[in-house]
Amino acid sequence: MRELVSRQVDASWPGGTLERWLRRELGFSTSLLRKLKACQGLYVNGALARTVDVVRPGDLVRVLLPAFVAPHVTPEPVTLSIVFEDRDIVLLDKPAGIVVHPTHGVYSGTLANGLAWHWQQRGEIHGVHPLHRLDRDTSGLVLFAKHPWAHQHLDAQLKRRDLKRTYLAMVSGCPEQPFGTIDAPIALRGDHPVARAVDRNGQTAVTHWERVKGFGIPVPEGSACLRLTLDTGRTHQIRVHLSYSGHPIWGDRLYGRPAPTGLARQALHAATLGFFHPRTAEWFEFSAPLPSDMTLLDAVLSGVETVSSSSEPSAVSCEGGEKEV
């Protein structure tokens, strides 16, 4: 067992049960309270407590949770780019070509496996709770919670749309309008095991886009860098919506076309992520610079003659000068 939180009941507390206090002051869900009951993880003034016990101002409440790693996440050495980590969360900058979490026959080499290994080497045990996922060949920021309480708070933000996520995509063709919204339902395609398509019988999907900049040559039809935000989180949503709108992402092997640089994956990057910290409610916002393969594509589309594909990633150019936090 490890301590999740220790807090004194405030003098303004009007009175009531421990369950009521945990719900009101710490936002504990029914499912998390059920886990705490099962593991006997609730203490008041050093004594084991029940959720029906009355708590009073000045009482010290301690909440303990068993530390565990999900059984399907095997610790493995995987290179991780850790942007931020504390006792509740960890934020990674995912490279293209790696899966976030074991799924669909991929049980090793994922970010989750690497996190389990990272903590094992430090003598720590945490749960692996990804808040959201990125496609294997999409790069950028991915947030993990280390325990169910943090995940519960962050997931609630995601559902309320308090969580801020923006993506950058380099697309074929340059939209005439500076911004717009794609509101088109998405469903599985009947002719492919994983591909999606816009379908009036599908799930609601809404994507907002903004043109960051447009390119002319070297492609006759032009190109653009778009900044995107989502109201929904359907599988392949950005890729499907941009293809449907006539501006497929460069390098997207399912929905797009080959990039002028021979980019081996879709030119899509999760560039920024903002959220309220689950413990302190402080607003955190991070950005991840473009990886080198997208920096190269940006330079080629911009007409820059000499570009090294091994140059350091940069947040300038397509991102309009944003810097890594």
Tab-separated table of C-alpha atoms in Angstrom:
chain	number	residue	atom	x	y	z
A	1	MET	CA	0.000	0.000	0.000
A	2	ARG	CA	1.189	3.540	-0.664
A	3	GLU	CA	-0.216	6.883	0.372
A	4	LEU	CA	-2.301	8.565	-2.278
A	5	VAL	CA	-3.249	11.650	-0.291
A	6	SER	CA	-3.179	12.927	3.281
A	7	ARG	CA	-5.339	15.927	4.124
A	8	GLN	CA	-6.880	17.577	7.146
A	9	VAL	CA	-10.611	18.286	7.163
A	10	ASP	CA	-11.005	22.043	6.845
A	11	ALA	CA	-12.716	24.170	9.486
A	12	SER	CA	-15.377	25.147	6.940
A	13	TRP	CA	-16.522	21.530	6.569
A	14	PRO	CA	-20.265	21.482	7.471
A	15	GLY	CA	-20.142	17.887	8.658
A	16	GLY	CA	-21.084	14.534	7.224
A	17	THR	CA	-19.700	11.140	6.366
A	18	LEU	CA	-16.227	10.310	5.125
A	19	GLU	CA	-17.714	9.282	1.782
A	20	ARG	CA	-19.356	12.674	1.393
A	21	TRP	CA	-16.084	14.436	2.225
A	22	LEU	CA	-14.098	12.304	-0.214
A	23	ARG	CA	-16.571	13.028	-2.996
A	24	ARG	CA	-16.826	16.749	-2.295
A	25	GLU	CA	-13.243	17.621	-1.390
A	26	LEU	CA	-11.233	15.129	-3.435
A	27	GLY	CA	-13.692	14.289	-6.209
A	28	PHE	CA	-13.545	10.539	-5.665
A	29	SER	CA	-15.800	8.536	-7.970
A	30	THR	CA	-18.032	5.635	-6.958
A	31	SER	CA	-15.704	3.103	-8.583
A	32	LEU	CA	-12.638	4.471	-6.787
A	33	LEU	CA	-14.474	4.497	-3.449
A	34	ARG	CA	-15.383	0.866	-4.063
A	35	LYS	CA	-11.678	0.023	-4.571
A	36	LEU	CA	-10.746	1.852	-1.374
A	37	LYS	CA	-13.345	-0.080	0.593
A	38	ALA	CA	-12.095	-3.388	-0.816
A	39	CYS	CA	-8.440	-2.726	0.068
A	40	GLN	CA	-9.186	-1.039	3.396
A	41	GLY	CA	-7.350	2.068	2.314
A	42	LEU	CA	-9.168	4.722	4.380
A	43	TYR	CA	-7.840	6.073	7.685
A	44	VAL	CA	-9.001	8.900	9.956
A	45	ASN	CA	-6.640	10.118	12.693
A	46	GLY	CA	-4.536	6.965	12.208
A	47	ALA	CA	-7.390	4.486	12.593
A	48	LEU	CA	-8.958	2.358	9.880
A	49	ALA	CA	-12.203	4.068	8.805
A	50	ARG	CA	-15.408	3.262	6.961
A	51	THR	CA	-17.031	5.497	4.363
A	52	VAL	CA	-20.104	5.841	6.641
A	53	ASP	CA	-18.048	7.225	9.529
A	54	VAL	CA	-18.589	10.898	10.350
A	55	VAL	CA	-15.613	13.227	9.912
A	56	ARG	CA	-15.198	16.564	11.660
A	57	PRO	CA	-13.051	19.668	11.158
A	58	GLY	CA	-9.476	18.949	12.177
A	59	ASP	CA	-9.629	15.220	11.428
A	60	LEU	CA	-6.673	13.892	9.399
A	61	VAL	CA	-7.769	11.708	6.485
A	62	ARG	CA	-5.260	9.385	4.818
A	63	VAL	CA	-6.033	7.474	1.636
A	64	LEU	CA	-3.905	4.463	0.675
A	65	LEU	CA	-3.995	2.460	-2.550
A	66	PRO	CA	-2.241	-0.785	-3.447
A	67	ALA	CA	0.653	-0.190	-5.845
A	68	PHE	CA	0.497	-2.392	-8.893
A	69	VAL	CA	1.419	-2.659	-12.561
A	70	ALA	CA	-1.224	-3.927	-14.954
A	71	PRO	CA	-0.479	-7.629	-15.637
A	72	HIS	CA	-0.400	-7.153	-19.421
A	73	VAL	CA	2.305	-4.454	-19.239
A	74	THR	CA	5.707	-6.153	-19.043
A	75	PRO	CA	8.639	-3.885	-18.094
A	76	GLU	CA	10.963	-3.492	-21.098
A	77	PRO	CA	13.779	-1.053	-21.900
A	78	VAL	CA	12.200	1.414	-24.328
A	79	THR	CA	13.715	4.835	-25.028
A	80	LEU	CA	11.431	7.496	-23.540
A	81	SER	CA	11.388	11.263	-23.983
A	82	ILE	CA	9.963	12.425	-20.653
A	83	VAL	CA	8.691	16.004	-20.792
A	84	PHE	CA	7.306	16.126	-17.240
A	85	GLU	CA	6.854	13.705	-14.339
A	86	ASP	CA	5.690	13.911	-10.740
A	87	ARG	CA	4.003	11.526	-8.290
A	88	ASP	CA	0.663	11.670	-10.151
A	89	ILE	CA	1.354	11.961	-13.888
A	90	VAL	CA	3.976	11.544	-16.586
A	91	LEU	CA	3.989	13.306	-19.956
A	92	LEU	CA	5.909	11.791	-22.884
A	93	ASP	CA	6.899	13.094	-26.305
A	94	LYS	CA	6.160	10.041	-28.453
A	95	PRO	CA	8.196	9.436	-31.603
A	96	ALA	CA	6.480	8.085	-34.700
A	97	GLY	CA	6.602	4.310	-35.097
A	98	ILE	CA	5.826	3.300	-31.515
A	99	VAL	CA	2.520	2.203	-29.966
A	100	VAL	CA	1.230	3.888	-26.800
A	101	HIS	CA	-0.104	0.827	-24.959
A	102	PRO	CA	-0.277	-2.942	-25.590
A	103	THR	CA	-3.252	-3.641	-27.846
A	104	HIS	CA	-4.417	-5.666	-30.870
A	105	GLY	CA	-1.546	-8.140	-30.872
A	106	VAL	CA	1.133	-5.579	-29.950
A	107	TYR	CA	2.248	-6.576	-26.459
A	108	SER	CA	5.796	-5.286	-26.277
A	109	GLY	CA	7.913	-2.308	-27.224
A	110	THR	CA	5.191	0.210	-26.329
A	111	LEU	CA	5.472	3.408	-24.292
A	112	ALA	CA	3.641	1.640	-21.455
A	113	ASN	CA	6.251	-1.148	-21.406
A	114	GLY	CA	8.976	1.492	-21.287
A	115	LEU	CA	7.321	3.326	-18.406
A	116	ALA	CA	7.005	0.112	-16.391
A	117	TRP	CA	10.732	-0.455	-16.951
A	118	HIS	CA	11.584	3.169	-16.114
A	119	TRP	CA	9.824	2.901	-12.752
A	120	GLN	CA	11.199	-0.567	-12.048
A	121	GLN	CA	14.761	0.769	-12.409
A	122	ARG	CA	13.945	3.441	-9.797
A	123	GLY	CA	12.387	0.918	-7.427
A	124	GLU	CA	8.901	2.347	-7.959
A	125	ILE	CA	5.597	0.696	-8.796
A	126	HIS	CA	2.822	2.636	-10.516
A	127	GLY	CA	-0.213	1.882	-12.604
A	128	VAL	CA	0.011	2.647	-16.314
A	129	HIS	CA	-3.079	4.678	-17.246
A	130	PRO	CA	-2.872	6.442	-20.641
A	131	LEU	CA	-5.329	9.318	-20.779
A	132	HIS	CA	-5.484	9.208	-24.572
A	133	ARG	CA	-3.725	7.495	-27.447
A	134	LEU	CA	-1.968	8.479	-30.638
A	135	ASP	CA	-1.723	6.328	-33.753
A	136	ARG	CA	1.532	4.400	-34.119
A	137	ASP	CA	2.799	6.777	-36.815
A	138	THR	CA	1.656	10.027	-35.169
A	139	SER	CA	4.231	11.813	-33.008
A	140	GLY	CA	3.816	14.134	-30.045
A	141	LEU	CA	2.549	14.505	-26.497
A	142	VAL	CA	0.877	11.649	-24.602
A	143	LEU	CA	-0.248	11.932	-20.976
A	144	PHE	CA	-0.297	9.042	-18.489
A	145	ALA	CA	-1.745	8.913	-14.972
A	146	LYS	CA	0.100	6.886	-12.341
A	147	HIS	CA	-2.981	5.905	-10.341
A	148	PRO	CA	-6.786	5.758	-10.730
A	149	TRP	CA	-7.464	9.011	-8.858
A	150	ALA	CA	-5.322	11.083	-11.241
A	151	HIS	CA	-6.790	9.274	-14.239
A	152	GLN	CA	-10.324	9.929	-13.008
A	153	HIS	CA	-9.691	13.696	-12.720
A	154	LEU	CA	-7.988	13.949	-16.104
A	155	ASP	CA	-10.607	11.822	-17.847
A	156	ALA	CA	-13.329	14.118	-16.486
A	157	GLN	CA	-11.462	17.087	-18.017
A	158	LEU	CA	-11.266	15.253	-21.321
A	159	LYS	CA	-15.023	14.632	-21.314
A	160	ARG	CA	-15.774	18.266	-20.336
A	161	ARG	CA	-13.353	19.482	-23.055
A	162	ASP	CA	-11.275	21.283	-20.437
A	163	LEU	CA	-8.233	19.413	-21.682
A	164	LYS	CA	-6.509	21.400	-24.438
A	165	ARG	CA	-4.968	19.397	-27.281
A	166	THR	CA	-3.705	20.816	-30.562
A	167	TYR	CA	-2.183	18.989	-33.502
A	168	LEU	CA	-0.127	20.088	-36.494
A	169	ALA	CA	-0.608	18.457	-39.888
A	170	MET	CA	1.006	19.080	-43.270
A	171	VAL	CA	-1.535	18.454	-45.974
A	172	SER	CA	-1.816	18.258	-49.731
A	173	GLY	CA	-3.559	21.297	-51.193
A	174	CYS	CA	-4.013	24.669	-49.509
A	175	PRO	CA	-7.471	25.531	-48.120
A	176	GLU	CA	-8.835	28.830	-49.406
A	177	GLN	CA	-10.364	29.772	-46.048
A	178	PRO	CA	-8.127	30.562	-43.050
A	179	PHE	CA	-10.093	28.287	-40.701
A	180	GLY	CA	-13.077	25.974	-40.599
A	181	THR	CA	-14.837	23.030	-38.964
A	182	ILE	CA	-15.394	19.507	-40.273
A	183	ASP	CA	-18.520	17.985	-38.728
A	184	ALA	CA	-18.897	14.534	-40.269
A	185	PRO	CA	-19.657	11.175	-38.582
A	186	ILE	CA	-17.061	8.417	-38.832
A	187	ALA	CA	-17.493	4.632	-39.053
A	188	LEU	CA	-15.425	1.558	-39.928
A	189	ARG	CA	-15.029	0.966	-43.637
A	190	GLY	CA	-16.583	-2.293	-44.771
A	191	ASP	CA	-13.709	-3.158	-47.101
A	192	HIS	CA	-10.831	-2.798	-44.629
A	193	PRO	CA	-10.092	-4.200	-41.143
A	194	VAL	CA	-8.956	-0.910	-39.562
A	195	ALA	CA	-9.668	1.954	-41.971
A	196	ARG	CA	-12.427	4.455	-41.198
A	197	ALA	CA	-14.528	6.653	-43.447
A	198	VAL	CA	-17.102	9.404	-43.187
A	199	ASP	CA	-20.474	7.657	-42.921
A	200	ARG	CA	-23.828	9.210	-42.043
A	201	ASN	CA	-24.513	6.181	-39.822
A	202	GLY	CA	-21.230	6.577	-37.943
A	203	GLN	CA	-20.305	8.234	-34.664
A	204	THR	CA	-20.361	12.015	-34.335
A	205	ALA	CA	-16.952	13.550	-35.077
A	206	VAL	CA	-15.998	17.249	-35.073
A	207	THR	CA	-12.607	18.683	-36.043
A	208	HIS	CA	-11.661	22.378	-36.053
A	209	TRP	CA	-8.781	23.529	-38.235
A	210	GLU	CA	-6.769	26.697	-38.781
A	211	ARG	CA	-4.320	27.360	-41.609
A	212	VAL	CA	-0.932	28.154	-40.055
A	213	LYS	CA	0.702	28.751	-43.420
A	214	GLY	CA	0.402	27.769	-47.066
A	215	PHE	CA	3.064	26.507	-49.459
A	216	GLY	CA	3.337	26.824	-53.239
A	217	ILE	CA	5.982	24.855	-55.129
A	218	PRO	CA	7.363	22.166	-55.279
A	219	VAL	CA	3.920	20.507	-55.488
A	220	PRO	CA	1.605	21.920	-58.199
A	221	GLU	CA	-1.554	21.744	-56.092
A	222	GLY	CA	0.079	23.541	-53.185
A	223	SER	CA	0.235	22.449	-49.587
A	224	ALA	CA	-0.448	23.774	-46.112
A	225	CYS	CA	0.333	23.381	-42.455
A	226	LEU	CA	-2.851	23.190	-40.368
A	227	ARG	CA	-3.392	23.487	-36.620
A	228	LEU	CA	-6.245	21.255	-35.430
A	229	THR	CA	-8.352	20.771	-32.306
A	230	LEU	CA	-10.956	18.098	-31.618
A	231	ASP	CA	-14.390	18.087	-30.007
A	232	THR	CA	-14.431	14.286	-30.222
A	233	GLY	CA	-11.769	11.588	-30.224
A	234	ARG	CA	-12.653	9.008	-32.855
A	235	THR	CA	-10.057	6.587	-34.201
A	236	HIS	CA	-8.121	8.195	-37.102
A	237	GLN	CA	-10.421	11.251	-36.830
A	238	ILE	CA	-8.009	13.923	-38.083
A	239	ARG	CA	-6.698	11.715	-40.880
A	240	VAL	CA	-10.175	10.735	-42.085
A	241	HIS	CA	-11.602	14.256	-41.851
A	242	LEU	CA	-8.729	15.897	-43.713
A	243	SER	CA	-8.863	13.287	-46.472
A	244	TYR	CA	-12.643	13.763	-46.702
A	245	SER	CA	-12.182	17.543	-46.978
A	246	GLY	CA	-9.830	17.144	-49.940
A	247	HIS	CA	-6.642	17.865	-47.996
A	248	PRO	CA	-5.124	14.504	-47.028
A	249	ILE	CA	-2.061	14.406	-44.800
A	250	TRP	CA	1.267	13.932	-46.545
A	251	GLY	CA	2.704	10.473	-45.988
A	252	ASP	CA	-0.564	8.933	-44.761
A	253	ARG	CA	-0.545	5.438	-46.264
A	254	LEU	CA	-4.236	4.820	-45.512
A	255	TYR	CA	-5.865	8.125	-46.371
A	256	GLY	CA	-3.229	10.333	-48.009
A	257	ARG	CA	-0.427	10.291	-50.549
A	258	PRO	CA	3.391	10.012	-50.553
A	259	ALA	CA	5.217	13.108	-49.337
A	260	PRO	CA	7.766	14.968	-51.514
A	261	THR	CA	10.504	14.012	-49.022
A	262	GLY	CA	9.598	10.322	-48.890
A	263	LEU	CA	8.279	10.745	-45.348
A	264	ALA	CA	7.639	7.254	-43.964
A	265	ARG	CA	4.545	8.166	-41.909
A	266	GLN	CA	1.692	10.655	-41.768
A	267	ALA	CA	2.849	14.240	-41.144
A	268	LEU	CA	0.745	14.593	-37.991
A	269	HIS	CA	2.098	15.783	-34.644
A	270	ALA	CA	0.420	16.290	-31.239
A	271	ALA	CA	2.017	19.674	-30.604
A	272	THR	CA	0.465	21.042	-27.408
A	273	LEU	CA	-1.309	19.690	-24.356
A	274	GLY	CA	-2.865	21.657	-21.512
A	275	PHE	CA	-4.693	20.425	-18.412
A	276	PHE	CA	-5.498	21.166	-14.778
A	277	HIS	CA	-3.242	19.153	-12.508
A	278	PRO	CA	-5.332	16.447	-10.796
A	279	ARG	CA	-3.898	17.183	-7.327
A	280	THR	CA	-3.374	20.958	-7.274
A	281	ALA	CA	-5.836	22.142	-9.969
A	282	GLU	CA	-2.974	24.288	-11.355
A	283	TRP	CA	-3.078	24.825	-15.134
A	284	PHE	CA	-0.199	23.101	-16.929
A	285	GLU	CA	0.544	23.559	-20.625
A	286	PHE	CA	3.324	21.958	-22.657
A	287	SER	CA	4.436	21.957	-26.274
A	288	ALA	CA	6.586	19.509	-28.224
A	289	PRO	CA	8.741	20.702	-31.142
A	290	LEU	CA	8.304	19.215	-34.589
A	291	PRO	CA	10.377	16.031	-35.060
A	292	SER	CA	13.126	16.117	-37.652
A	293	ASP	CA	11.190	14.314	-40.412
A	294	MET	CA	8.402	16.921	-40.298
A	295	THR	CA	10.957	19.738	-40.005
A	296	LEU	CA	12.517	18.458	-43.224
A	297	LEU	CA	9.133	18.302	-44.970
A	298	ASP	CA	8.313	21.824	-43.773
A	299	ALA	CA	11.614	23.101	-45.168
A	300	VAL	CA	11.182	21.361	-48.537
A	301	LEU	CA	7.619	22.623	-48.936
A	302	SER	CA	8.846	26.099	-47.983
A	303	GLY	CA	11.324	25.959	-50.843
A	304	VAL	CA	14.459	25.779	-48.718
A	305	GLU	CA	17.174	24.261	-50.912
A	306	THR	CA	19.603	22.865	-48.332
A	307	VAL	CA	18.175	20.898	-45.425
A	308	SER	CA	19.806	18.165	-43.375
A	309	SER	CA	17.435	15.322	-42.498
A	310	SER	CA	19.460	14.740	-39.326
A	311	SER	CA	19.043	18.316	-38.073
A	312	GLU	CA	17.722	18.897	-34.575
A	313	PRO	CA	13.915	19.120	-34.215
A	314	SER	CA	12.627	22.670	-34.281
A	315	ALA	CA	9.417	24.279	-33.064
A	316	VAL	CA	9.860	27.223	-35.398
A	317	SER	CA	8.421	27.525	-38.922
A	318	CYS	CA	5.233	25.467	-39.227
A	319	GLU	CA	4.446	25.961	-35.543
A	320	GLY	CA	4.633	29.724	-35.880
A	321	GLY	CA	7.435	30.140	-33.363
A	322	GLU	CA	6.078	28.095	-30.432
A	323	LYS	CA	8.695	26.876	-28.006
A	324	GLU	CA	8.963	23.752	-25.901
A	325	VAL	CA	7.940	24.260	-22.264
